[in-house]
């Protein structure tokens, strides 16, 4: 290709790129080297810029890549979920060129795992009230505070962190966004055992943690705007993932219905039919949302998808337990362990029922998401906010 020649990236061109990559002789048996080569070839996330794992192609063409490379080494989307779904789009949107080149490749290959340091004991749904402080000291920031409900912190190398850098301005305006080194002195991770018996989550204590200013994402005081990119991508990652027709939790319940005729009743049948329709509507809405994503960053519509996902998962897991009667009250394994991801389909109905309770909390509570949908999607009047212009230091806590 001569200099200045532009090649349109379409379905055919992407298939040719994938075929050329496979023909280049990269050994799938050497997983890490294979994934690094795939990133360098622009076949990691094709909608990212060239040189950063992409080709600057339309987002929907990623599906073509996944089809062509389906039999090659894949990502661990469980343990890598926060890095892939939240950290990466935020780094792309707000990171410097140096930060993008430093973090994106090992993030995508799984060499470096990421976690999220947002929620605090006193700042969950109202995240902007968070109190973790970052005080500037020359070219460094000294961070002190506590974070909670941190998935995967026990094996994370890096974290996306929001901290307060100015207590004299209203809560949304005094925040700054950082990349936190989880191996830095002063970072302590403690497990939080859940109702399922596992400890996916952790509480993280930050005591005198020093972060270089080169680990700041975005401008000082602009952390709330940066965090919105993370949160909108998080909700899409949780609620908008592709699901085949009849897949996911509704598929599990439907299979029980088909294979266990002795469990059937008229009432259970009617409930299953209603939930099947709801699941199909949610699936199609998710497909439409992913099409909208091809035109840019996710918007508040992702909150609606996550809201629907939580409600549907809880209803289906409850029906699954109820359908099985006494059998559904059993529990497969209450052993305490530090799990890497949520295994909805490799565990029993009791686990699914209990774990689904967290779906309406994690990634934004359903109450907060209803407000977002009402105000930003439907255009309804905002709730009164008496603390909007009050300096954070004067807020009751």
Short mmCIF file of C-alpha atoms in Angstrom, two decimals, residues 1 22 46 57 66 73 98 129-130 152 165 304-305 317 349 355 391 393:
data_model
loop_
_atom_site.label_atom_id
_atom_site.label_comp_id
_atom_site.label_asym_id
_atom_site.label_seq_id
_atom_site.Cartn_x
_atom_site.Cartn_y
_atom_site.Cartn_z
CA UNK A 1 0.00 0.00 0.00
CA UNK A 22 -3.45 -16.72 11.33
CA UNK A 46 -10.80 -3.11 16.27
CA UNK A 57 -12.70 0.33 12.44
CA UNK A 66 -14.14 -13.12 17.16
CA UNK A 73 -6.52 -18.52 22.77
CA UNK A 98 2.20 7.46 27.19
CA UNK A 129 -19.62 12.14 48.67
CA UNK A 130 -16.52 9.92 48.87
CA UNK A 152 -10.72 -8.89 42.40
CA UNK A 165 -8.36 16.53 46.02
CA UNK A 304 -31.77 0.84 31.68
CA UNK A 305 -30.13 -2.34 30.42
CA UNK A 317 -33.15 -17.39 39.88
CA UNK A 349 -29.72 -23.00 41.92
CA UNK A 355 -25.61 -14.31 44.08
CA UNK A 391 -18.68 22.64 49.80
CA UNK A 393 -16.29 19.91 53.90
#
